[in-house]
């Protein structure tokens, strides 16, 4: 069983350790009462554990020493000497209780090592030699000895540093951390004021400025010597001055004179990645407050503080990033909810459109979809119904119509709705290439067939094998090429330019022309036998002036596409402008209409009115001066007639969908219904 031999102001006492845990301290509630002012009320404890007797410091104010070293926890062994303030406690075996002489000698030896020895003053020798010997002896003792006050102050500072490190490591808020750092620097150096300065973009920023009373200092920028601070930051070395006003380094500084600075100490804050700032402390009333030992102390403290600041900054940045991420998640969730609502709305709208489309398709009774062909007027419907009948039949088709009427769109509709849709669709404009090049382009050529023929090349017939070949402007093909084309259509085989062998090809021929081939035949410019080969099925695409009922739908289609391409927002086109667009003859057909709308969007504003139209379109809509055109009708009757005709055309275009028609006419659905009733229009 161990014993404790306690030596304090009350004398010496022996305590047998029989409890599992023994508490030591100044309070009478402890098992062992330590009569020393430096002892905390409950200072430490000794606990019997599986690994032996464990001493634990209970966060005492002045700390606990074992064999001269501060400890927080320590496993005791016999002979260890515990020190609480001036009191010593010898931890020894109970067997030594009968004879404490060895233990007491060990305690005395420990005191001799840890306490300054008071040397016996030698007898003074007579004369100056004795005086000098006495003085040297005193100097030697002063160098070797530290006073109890100095030792106590050092212990206090060390404990304070430990306390500060614990506090700094537990602080998470950056600003609170900076305040604690500065308050601690002021406390351990007994400074009057302190300033914590951080660098940002090479500029000094005063983060915290406080006095010893922990009251913030206003306008800290004018309360310090920038000369001293700048020197510390630029040199990265500490600066200390016992009296800055008398210090030749700084006495000329205006801030030093104005602030009447005395004691000043400034140390750099150097972190892992370099200098981050400085700690500046001063006292304007007392000189030499700071000693050289304070530099080492403050530099050690500043190094630890800088690392702590960097860690806190990183933590703060991480918090901000996490908060940004959380905010992003919240925005995403809000957007998702908005998107879900939008999807629901769009789904309802799509279902409505689908119903209208199904109703329209049912009404039209078309076999295939012709989304790329805009216009569902009577004449276009006739063409689409014809396409329904010929698309699946592998016969040549001749498409006639003026330039810009959409002949190639019809050719593509035949191909991509037909059985060859998975095979190539190849197009060639016969008017855009010379006869010699057209032959090699259509039939291909062999290497060496002519200058520049460095390798074999497939012709368009071979490329389109199994698919469709569209020959545009067939009427401009030369007679010789017509003859060669006729042979291909008759035999179903081609021979490349410069080649000797023929190749079988399976190609559906679709051709188009803006000329009447029968007229060309009469003039001897087109072979009649080729005409009959090409004109198995004939489709005549009407000019836009003959299908004006399709113009509103074409306007809607092109305006949507143009806005998407240009990013320009158009709210509407006025009724007057639409009327002129419908009445214009359009010699350039659909292509001219598209170009006119592009010009209107480019030059007009959100609302396109008559002023955005080309002059020839505006002029074509001016009233005729011939009185015979009035037919005796009044102006009101003429306006009503035009309005009625326009409403009928728009209703036909939209398949009598009153919502769409009202939007195109710039009317409300109720307004359109009233006009339908007024004019007695049949909407069934």
XYZ file of C-alpha atoms in Angstrom:
684
model
C 0.000 0.000 0.000
C 1.425 3.419 -0.937
C 1.726 6.392 1.389
C 1.955 10.118 0.783
C 4.497 12.123 2.790
C 3.210 15.731 2.679
C 5.460 18.650 3.582
C 3.684 22.068 3.575
C 3.190 25.076 5.843
C 1.512 22.875 8.474
C 4.572 20.690 8.721
C 5.014 17.073 7.731
C 2.199 14.511 7.663
C 1.823 10.971 6.325
C -1.310 9.761 4.554
C -2.025 6.106 3.715
C -3.668 5.674 0.279
C -6.501 3.213 0.901
C -9.274 4.680 -1.275
C -9.642 3.964 -4.987
C -9.247 7.690 -5.652
C -7.674 10.293 -3.378
C -8.259 14.014 -3.945
C -5.683 16.679 -3.009
C -6.317 20.417 -2.739
C -6.806 23.474 -0.563
C -10.483 22.709 0.268
C -11.293 20.792 3.441
C -13.439 18.419 1.382
C -10.304 16.746 -0.060
C -8.725 13.606 1.396
C -5.414 15.450 1.588
C -5.583 19.176 2.388
C -2.676 21.197 0.994
C -2.047 24.408 2.967
C -0.673 26.534 0.154
C -2.183 29.567 -1.604
C -1.031 28.235 -4.977
C -3.088 25.101 -4.467
C -6.508 25.073 -6.135
C -9.579 24.071 -4.119
C -9.496 20.665 -5.812
C -6.048 20.519 -7.328
C -5.326 16.925 -8.405
C -6.194 13.303 -7.687
C -4.408 9.945 -7.384
C -6.423 6.962 -8.676
C -5.712 3.247 -8.309
C -5.994 1.847 -11.857
C -5.160 -1.486 -13.481
C -1.910 -0.041 -14.763
C -0.943 1.462 -11.397
C -1.538 4.665 -9.455
C -2.363 7.541 -11.852
C -1.983 11.207 -10.893
C -4.251 13.631 -12.793
C -4.166 17.451 -12.654
C -7.766 18.701 -12.315
C -7.301 21.882 -14.395
C -5.610 23.609 -11.496
C -4.662 27.268 -11.777
C -0.920 26.854 -11.099
C -0.441 23.305 -12.371
C 1.000 20.134 -10.843
C 4.672 19.106 -11.069
C 6.098 15.591 -10.771
C 9.855 15.436 -10.308
C 10.069 19.071 -11.473
C 7.956 18.783 -14.668
C 4.400 19.975 -15.253
C 2.022 17.078 -15.948
C -1.637 16.636 -16.738
C -1.553 12.847 -16.188
C 1.304 10.764 -14.809
C 1.640 7.150 -13.642
C 3.345 7.345 -10.263
C 6.154 5.125 -9.051
C 7.605 4.938 -5.584
C 10.024 7.761 -4.963
C 8.235 10.287 -7.184
C 7.928 13.775 -5.694
C 4.760 15.755 -6.436
C 4.910 19.550 -6.073
C 1.845 21.789 -5.520
C 2.972 25.382 -5.047
C 5.554 25.299 -2.233
C 4.219 21.986 -0.857
C 5.906 18.663 -1.714
C 4.294 15.203 -1.580
C 6.513 12.109 -1.607
C 4.865 9.009 -3.108
C 6.349 6.012 -1.283
C 5.632 2.438 -0.241
C 4.026 1.813 3.162
C 6.998 -0.396 4.015
C 9.103 2.761 4.201
C 6.791 4.233 6.847
C 8.767 2.722 9.720
C 11.928 4.419 8.579
C 11.298 7.686 6.677
C 14.925 8.753 6.769
C 15.721 7.614 3.175
C 12.529 9.187 1.873
C 13.225 12.469 3.642
C 16.767 12.501 2.282
C 15.331 12.021 -1.230
C 12.959 14.947 -0.669
C 15.796 17.154 0.573
C 17.904 16.218 -2.458
C 14.991 17.166 -4.738
C 14.645 20.547 -3.005
C 18.346 21.103 -3.343
C 18.075 20.526 -7.081
C 14.969 22.645 -7.666
C 15.410 25.515 -5.177
C 18.229 28.119 -5.529
C 21.065 27.394 -3.116
C 21.887 30.193 -0.693
C 25.644 30.175 -0.463
C 27.287 30.946 2.827
C 28.842 34.368 2.743
C 32.590 34.091 3.338
C 34.118 36.081 6.102
C 34.990 39.491 4.709
C 38.705 39.893 4.189
C 40.217 43.195 5.219
C 40.845 45.794 2.570
C 39.779 46.225 -1.046
C 40.549 42.627 -1.993
C 37.887 41.405 0.373
C 35.350 43.913 -0.954
C 36.060 42.882 -4.547
C 35.753 39.191 -3.592
C 32.431 39.889 -1.928
C 31.114 41.783 -4.956
C 32.196 39.031 -7.387
C 30.566 36.444 -5.147
C 27.305 38.385 -5.183
C 27.431 38.790 -8.996
C 28.018 35.064 -9.422
C 25.061 34.228 -7.210
C 22.843 36.693 -9.131
C 23.775 35.055 -12.444
C 23.151 31.547 -11.105
C 19.981 32.352 -9.196
C 16.436 33.256 -10.234
C 14.154 34.711 -7.681
C 10.984 32.847 -6.679
C 8.990 35.709 -8.240
C 10.775 35.178 -11.583
C 10.250 31.444 -11.438
C 6.606 31.972 -10.564
C 6.186 34.415 -13.469
C 7.767 31.919 -15.886
C 5.465 29.177 -14.635
C 2.505 31.520 -14.962
C 3.446 32.344 -18.565
C 3.927 28.688 -19.462
C 0.579 27.792 -17.956
C -0.989 30.748 -19.721
C 0.484 29.583 -23.032
C -1.002 26.127 -22.459
C -4.335 27.693 -21.597
C -4.183 29.908 -24.701
C -3.360 26.962 -26.951
C -6.328 25.041 -25.585
C -8.589 28.047 -26.071
C -7.350 28.758 -29.594
C -7.699 25.150 -30.694
C -11.325 25.090 -29.528
C -12.388 28.431 -31.082
C -14.152 28.098 -34.449
C -15.318 31.656 -35.162
C -12.544 33.592 -36.917
C -13.295 37.008 -35.393
C -13.648 35.626 -31.854
C -10.392 33.746 -32.377
C -8.580 36.947 -33.382
C -9.908 38.730 -30.285
C -8.679 35.888 -28.038
C -5.251 35.961 -29.679
C -4.873 39.695 -29.131
C -6.245 39.597 -25.558
C -3.774 36.803 -24.735
C -0.830 38.715 -26.233
C -1.726 41.771 -24.122
C -2.113 39.677 -20.983
C 1.141 37.708 -21.181
C 3.205 40.845 -21.930
C 1.329 43.267 -19.617
C 0.844 45.635 -22.573
C -1.559 48.567 -22.523
C -2.937 48.132 -26.043
C -2.778 45.628 -28.872
C -3.445 45.570 -32.619
C -3.820 42.478 -34.799
C -3.086 43.300 -38.451
C -3.616 40.943 -41.398
C -2.393 41.354 -44.961
C -4.835 41.252 -47.845
C -3.558 41.877 -51.368
C -0.399 43.445 -49.952
C -2.422 45.962 -47.897
C -2.663 46.066 -44.079
C -6.117 45.480 -42.620
C -6.783 46.069 -38.907
C -8.844 43.070 -37.829
C -8.860 43.673 -34.041
C -7.694 46.610 -31.897
C -8.249 46.445 -28.118
C -6.960 47.713 -24.828
C -6.023 45.754 -21.737
C -9.621 46.315 -20.583
C -10.795 44.405 -23.721
C -12.541 47.504 -25.054
C -12.243 47.969 -28.816
C -10.142 50.903 -30.069
C -11.735 53.148 -32.683
C -9.849 54.280 -35.788
C -6.931 51.887 -35.176
C -5.225 53.004 -38.415
C -4.108 56.244 -36.727
C -3.304 54.727 -33.332
C -0.052 52.919 -34.183
C 3.339 53.612 -35.707
C 3.107 52.560 -39.363
C 6.876 52.994 -39.561
C 7.449 50.183 -37.055
C 4.727 47.946 -38.493
C 5.938 48.348 -42.072
C 9.495 47.503 -41.030
C 8.346 44.288 -39.314
C 6.252 43.219 -42.311
C 8.958 44.014 -44.865
C 11.844 42.465 -42.861
C 9.770 39.688 -41.240
C 11.724 40.306 -38.011
C 10.406 41.476 -34.656
C 11.010 45.038 -33.448
C 11.211 46.094 -29.794
C 11.758 49.566 -28.383
C 12.054 50.487 -24.713
C 11.262 54.155 -25.476
C 10.218 54.802 -29.073
C 10.404 58.594 -28.625
C 14.075 58.385 -27.683
C 14.871 55.500 -30.068
C 16.978 56.839 -32.954
C 15.293 54.383 -35.325
C 11.836 55.818 -34.787
C 12.189 59.195 -33.036
C 11.696 61.021 -36.348
C 8.448 59.204 -37.028
C 5.482 61.592 -36.857
C 3.150 58.883 -35.502
C 5.589 58.056 -32.682
C 5.777 61.728 -31.673
C 2.041 62.380 -32.008
C 1.057 59.260 -30.066
C 3.900 59.773 -27.513
C 4.739 56.090 -27.706
C 7.062 54.555 -25.148
C 7.298 50.762 -25.023
C 6.561 49.048 -28.362
C 6.800 45.397 -29.442
C 5.762 44.177 -32.893
C 6.171 40.595 -34.152
C 5.348 39.079 -37.551
C 2.609 36.490 -38.043
C 4.237 33.843 -40.234
C 2.066 30.904 -41.242
C 2.702 27.782 -43.292
C 2.386 29.671 -46.576
C 4.237 32.845 -45.621
C 3.611 36.123 -43.819
C -0.053 36.815 -43.057
C 0.249 39.881 -40.799
C 1.653 41.178 -37.494
C 0.817 41.625 -33.797
C 1.573 45.115 -32.458
C 1.476 45.880 -28.697
C 2.541 49.037 -26.887
C 2.398 51.183 -23.765
C 2.328 54.963 -24.053
C 3.031 55.668 -20.378
C 5.824 53.365 -19.183
C 9.262 52.728 -20.579
C 10.958 49.339 -20.976
C 7.775 47.357 -20.330
C 8.973 44.689 -22.762
C 12.230 42.778 -22.302
C 14.267 40.756 -24.782
C 12.713 37.586 -23.334
C 9.329 38.915 -24.473
C 10.473 38.797 -28.113
C 11.091 35.044 -27.994
C 7.856 34.572 -26.087
C 5.819 36.657 -28.560
C 7.464 35.072 -31.597
C 6.587 31.602 -30.330
C 3.090 32.799 -29.549
C 2.733 34.506 -32.957
C 3.840 31.386 -34.821
C 1.203 29.332 -33.049
C -1.392 32.077 -33.544
C -0.628 32.340 -37.292
C -1.156 28.619 -37.821
C -4.351 28.786 -35.778
C -5.600 31.740 -37.878
C -4.860 29.861 -41.112
C -6.708 26.799 -39.829
C -9.662 28.937 -38.761
C -9.705 30.650 -42.148
C -9.719 27.306 -43.935
C -12.513 26.134 -41.683
C -14.421 29.364 -42.313
C -13.933 28.995 -46.074
C -15.133 25.404 -45.876
C -18.186 26.548 -43.934
C -18.918 29.174 -46.573
C -18.468 26.627 -49.347
C -20.739 24.173 -47.556
C -23.289 26.944 -47.100
C -23.011 27.817 -50.784
C -23.506 24.146 -51.628
C -26.525 23.990 -49.319
C -27.883 27.174 -50.904
C -27.293 25.651 -54.343
C -29.187 22.560 -53.227
C -32.024 24.760 -52.005
C -32.097 26.616 -55.327
C -31.966 23.327 -57.214
C -34.845 21.979 -55.149
C -36.821 25.172 -55.843
C -36.003 24.899 -59.541
C -36.978 21.230 -59.486
C -40.317 22.109 -57.938
C -40.788 24.859 -60.499
C -39.738 22.449 -63.254
C -42.155 19.820 -61.989
C -44.963 22.369 -62.062
C -43.878 23.474 -65.517
C -43.781 19.875 -66.713
C -47.277 19.341 -65.373
C -48.493 22.458 -67.183
C -46.689 21.531 -70.375
C -47.994 17.979 -70.168
C -51.521 19.334 -69.990
C -50.818 21.669 -72.892
C -49.228 18.856 -74.905
C -52.206 16.637 -74.251
C -54.452 19.439 -75.484
C -52.263 19.959 -78.547
C -52.159 16.217 -79.139
C -55.919 16.066 -79.021
C -56.138 18.965 -81.463
C -53.513 17.349 -83.694
C -55.227 13.997 -83.618
C -58.474 15.735 -84.426
C -56.792 17.588 -87.282
C -55.098 14.439 -88.634
C -58.376 12.608 -88.327
C -60.047 15.446 -90.201
C -57.356 15.499 -92.866
C -57.197 11.696 -93.054
C -53.556 11.733 -94.108
C -51.541 8.526 -94.022
C -48.161 10.172 -93.352
C -46.905 13.158 -91.408
C -45.724 16.159 -93.409
C -44.332 18.395 -90.666
C -41.794 20.081 -92.945
C -44.470 21.130 -95.434
C -46.285 24.154 -94.011
C -49.803 24.875 -95.181
C -53.023 22.942 -95.033
C -55.113 24.907 -97.495
C -57.239 23.180 -100.070
C -54.563 23.058 -102.786
C -51.832 21.839 -100.470
C -54.173 19.206 -99.085
C -54.678 17.858 -102.595
C -50.900 17.525 -102.994
C -50.480 15.828 -99.605
C -53.228 13.331 -100.382
C -51.497 12.591 -103.694
C -48.218 12.035 -101.824
C -50.011 9.554 -99.554
C -50.878 7.478 -102.635
C -47.506 7.524 -104.440
C -44.965 7.431 -101.581
C -44.931 3.628 -101.303
C -44.887 3.090 -105.073
C -41.408 2.905 -106.601
C -42.092 5.142 -109.614
C -40.387 8.318 -110.872
C -42.061 11.600 -109.901
C -41.774 14.923 -111.735
C -42.403 17.963 -109.486
C -43.198 21.199 -111.298
C -43.501 24.656 -109.813
C -42.020 28.117 -109.655
C -38.755 28.754 -107.805
C -39.214 28.997 -104.074
C -42.407 26.937 -103.859
C -40.780 24.066 -101.917
C -40.286 21.363 -104.552
C -37.340 19.778 -102.716
C -39.397 19.581 -99.501
C -41.952 17.479 -101.367
C -39.172 15.235 -102.736
C -37.803 14.701 -99.223
C -41.285 13.936 -97.886
C -41.669 11.198 -100.521
C -38.283 9.678 -99.620
C -38.411 9.888 -95.813
C -41.989 8.592 -95.613
C -41.328 5.813 -98.105
C -39.712 2.357 -97.939
C -36.288 3.792 -98.866
C -36.135 6.175 -95.867
C -33.211 4.285 -94.301
C -31.151 4.591 -97.490
C -29.419 7.750 -98.860
C -31.260 10.783 -100.213
C -28.946 12.501 -102.720
C -29.706 15.852 -104.387
C -28.116 17.538 -107.427
C -28.973 20.819 -109.155
C -28.522 20.212 -112.881
C -28.455 23.937 -113.657
C -25.556 24.673 -111.310
C -22.925 22.480 -112.971
C -21.439 22.151 -116.459
C -22.230 19.212 -118.730
C -18.777 17.622 -118.413
C -18.721 17.854 -114.645
C -22.358 16.744 -114.386
C -21.572 13.465 -116.153
C -18.697 12.614 -113.820
C -20.754 13.826 -110.852
C -23.689 11.567 -111.709
C -21.852 8.486 -113.007
C -18.439 8.793 -111.328
C -15.071 8.327 -112.970
C -12.052 6.053 -113.067
C -8.510 6.947 -112.159
C -6.747 8.586 -115.131
C -9.980 9.309 -117.018
C -8.979 12.952 -117.299
C -6.476 15.393 -115.895
C -6.868 15.524 -112.132
C -8.561 12.117 -111.867
C -6.021 10.723 -109.422
C -8.284 8.014 -108.016
C -11.624 6.314 -108.655
C -14.679 8.240 -107.523
C -18.265 7.051 -107.100
C -21.001 8.963 -108.849
C -24.243 10.112 -107.251
C -26.149 7.209 -108.773
C -23.824 4.782 -107.022
C -23.904 6.797 -103.764
C -27.730 6.805 -103.824
C -27.933 3.089 -104.631
C -30.948 1.666 -102.799
C -32.185 5.174 -102.029
C -33.411 8.265 -103.861
C -31.734 10.639 -106.340
C -33.367 14.077 -106.645
C -32.476 15.928 -109.868
C -33.475 19.589 -109.510
C -33.906 21.904 -112.521
C -33.916 18.924 -114.879
C -35.048 21.205 -117.712
C -31.592 22.819 -117.829
C -29.814 19.521 -118.613
C -28.062 19.399 -121.976
C -29.347 17.150 -124.760
C -26.292 14.873 -124.579
C -26.724 14.417 -120.830
C -30.454 13.766 -121.347
C -29.517 10.908 -123.684
C -27.100 9.380 -121.157
C -29.642 9.758 -118.347
C -32.319 8.065 -120.472
C -30.033 5.057 -120.999
C -29.480 4.742 -117.240
C -33.222 4.876 -116.581
C -33.880 2.256 -119.286
C -31.064 -0.177 -118.408
C -30.722 0.451 -114.661
C -26.952 0.572 -114.957
C -24.214 3.191 -115.208
C -20.717 3.349 -116.666
C -18.215 5.693 -114.945
C -16.315 8.178 -117.096
C -13.196 6.426 -118.403
C -14.535 3.019 -117.390
C -15.278 -0.024 -119.556
C -17.568 -1.989 -117.264
C -21.092 -1.042 -116.235
C -22.545 -1.146 -112.704
C -26.089 -2.016 -111.740
C -27.881 0.612 -109.650
C -31.269 0.674 -107.928
C -32.300 4.311 -107.553
C -35.679 6.011 -107.353
C -35.616 9.149 -109.515
C -37.396 12.285 -108.335
C -36.969 15.310 -110.587
C -38.087 18.916 -110.437
C -38.270 21.889 -112.790
C -39.459 25.482 -112.727
C -40.138 25.292 -116.481
C -42.923 23.526 -118.339
C -41.177 20.560 -119.956
C -43.941 20.266 -122.595
C -43.025 23.738 -123.808
C -39.356 22.712 -123.943
C -40.280 19.600 -125.925
C -42.083 21.719 -128.502
C -38.950 23.878 -128.822
C -36.750 20.801 -129.221
C -34.815 21.444 -125.988
C -35.998 18.404 -124.059
C -36.292 14.769 -125.145
C -39.865 13.560 -125.226
C -38.879 9.944 -124.405
C -37.001 11.139 -121.295
C -40.023 13.252 -120.288
C -42.235 10.162 -120.249
C -39.623 8.275 -118.219
C -39.544 11.036 -115.618
C -43.202 12.067 -115.664
C -44.793 8.859 -114.424
C -46.414 10.853 -111.627
C -46.700 14.605 -111.986
C -47.046 17.007 -109.043
C -47.637 20.694 -109.717
C -46.840 22.883 -106.705
C -48.995 26.036 -106.806
C -47.341 29.444 -106.331
C -47.925 31.177 -103.018
C -50.312 33.714 -104.603
C -52.645 30.808 -105.436
C -52.732 29.513 -101.863
C -52.950 32.659 -99.777
C -54.830 30.776 -97.069
C -51.478 29.183 -96.112
C -49.705 32.515 -95.588
C -50.738 33.056 -91.908
C -49.496 29.586 -91.003
C -46.247 30.190 -92.899
C -45.835 33.501 -91.061
C -46.250 31.779 -87.693
C -43.783 29.036 -88.625
C -41.092 31.363 -89.960
C -41.460 33.902 -87.130
C -40.958 31.170 -84.535
C -37.842 29.889 -86.329
C -36.398 33.377 -86.899
C -36.861 34.373 -83.242
C -35.124 31.180 -82.130
C -32.214 31.841 -84.485
C -31.754 35.542 -83.718
C -32.851 35.728 -80.099
C -35.110 38.683 -80.936
C -38.504 38.704 -79.200
C -41.503 39.690 -81.309
C -44.759 40.253 -79.446
C -47.040 40.372 -82.480
C -47.597 41.474 -86.052
C -50.371 44.010 -86.557
C -53.526 43.056 -88.452
C -52.772 45.651 -91.114
C -49.333 44.149 -91.783
C -50.753 40.598 -91.940
C -53.408 41.784 -94.377
C -50.777 43.231 -96.718
C -48.670 40.075 -96.450
C -51.679 37.960 -97.427
C -52.662 40.170 -100.345
C -49.159 40.494 -101.844
C -48.505 38.437 -105.033
C -45.158 36.956 -103.845
C -43.355 36.401 -107.158
C -40.527 34.773 -105.200
C -43.030 32.520 -103.410
C -42.281 31.010 -99.974
C -38.569 31.891 -100.144
C -39.424 35.564 -100.675
C -41.876 35.491 -97.768
C -39.227 34.024 -95.460
C -36.677 36.675 -96.451
C -39.250 39.450 -95.949
C -39.991 38.216 -92.430
C -36.257 38.041 -91.609
C -35.905 41.667 -92.726
C -38.907 42.711 -90.627
C -37.470 41.075 -87.502
C -34.030 42.594 -88.101
C -35.304 46.151 -88.667
C -38.499 46.224 -86.595
C -39.302 46.333 -82.914
C -41.324 44.027 -80.641
C -44.478 44.946 -82.587
C -44.174 44.618 -86.358
C -46.477 46.986 -88.207
C -46.843 48.173 -91.797
C -43.727 50.373 -91.492
C -41.556 47.232 -91.248
C -42.700 45.969 -94.667
C -40.859 46.494 -97.941
C -42.059 49.381 -100.092
C -43.297 47.128 -102.930
C -45.531 45.197 -100.508
C -46.971 48.403 -99.040
C -47.538 49.827 -102.518
C -49.279 46.675 -103.701
C -51.822 47.105 -100.924
C -52.760 50.693 -101.800
C -56.388 51.095 -102.939
C -56.988 51.265 -106.702
C -58.239 54.540 -108.133
C -60.547 52.802 -110.584
C -64.081 53.514 -109.388
C -65.303 50.386 -111.116
C -63.550 48.304 -108.457
C -65.845 49.662 -105.778
C -68.877 47.821 -107.208
C -71.026 50.498 -105.619
C -70.112 49.264 -102.129
C -69.625 51.633 -99.221
C -66.331 51.798 -97.342
C -67.907 49.970 -94.401
C -69.128 47.153 -96.626
C -65.691 46.823 -98.229
C -63.948 46.636 -94.824
C -66.431 44.029 -93.594
C -65.914 42.011 -96.761
C -62.122 41.998 -96.319
C -62.461 41.191 -92.612
C -64.800 38.288 -93.318
C -62.546 36.857 -96.006
C -59.498 37.176 -93.759
C -61.251 35.427 -90.852
C -62.365 32.596 -93.133
C -58.824 32.119 -94.483
C -57.292 32.050 -90.993
C -59.929 29.609 -89.749
C -59.255 27.334 -92.697
C -55.518 27.538 -92.034
C -55.928 26.556 -88.390
C -58.446 23.818 -89.154
C -61.097 25.986 -87.494
C -59.170 26.058 -84.224
C -60.596 29.255 -82.783
C -57.871 29.702 -80.156
C -55.083 29.661 -82.758
C -57.100 31.765 -85.202
C -57.802 34.408 -82.549
C -54.073 34.594 -81.707
C -53.115 35.061 -85.371
C -55.807 37.699 -85.884
C -54.834 39.587 -82.739
C -58.292 39.041 -81.210
C -59.534 37.501 -78.010
C -61.339 34.174 -78.314
C -64.587 35.943 -77.312
C -64.031 38.676 -79.919
C -63.498 36.085 -82.653
C -66.643 34.204 -81.637
C -68.704 37.403 -81.887
C -67.374 38.097 -85.396
C -68.116 34.495 -86.454
C -71.673 34.922 -85.226
C -71.920 38.369 -86.842
C -70.872 37.111 -90.267
C -72.784 33.841 -89.924
C -69.733 31.679 -90.589
C -70.164 27.918 -90.487
C -67.681 26.459 -87.962
C -68.997 22.907 -87.943
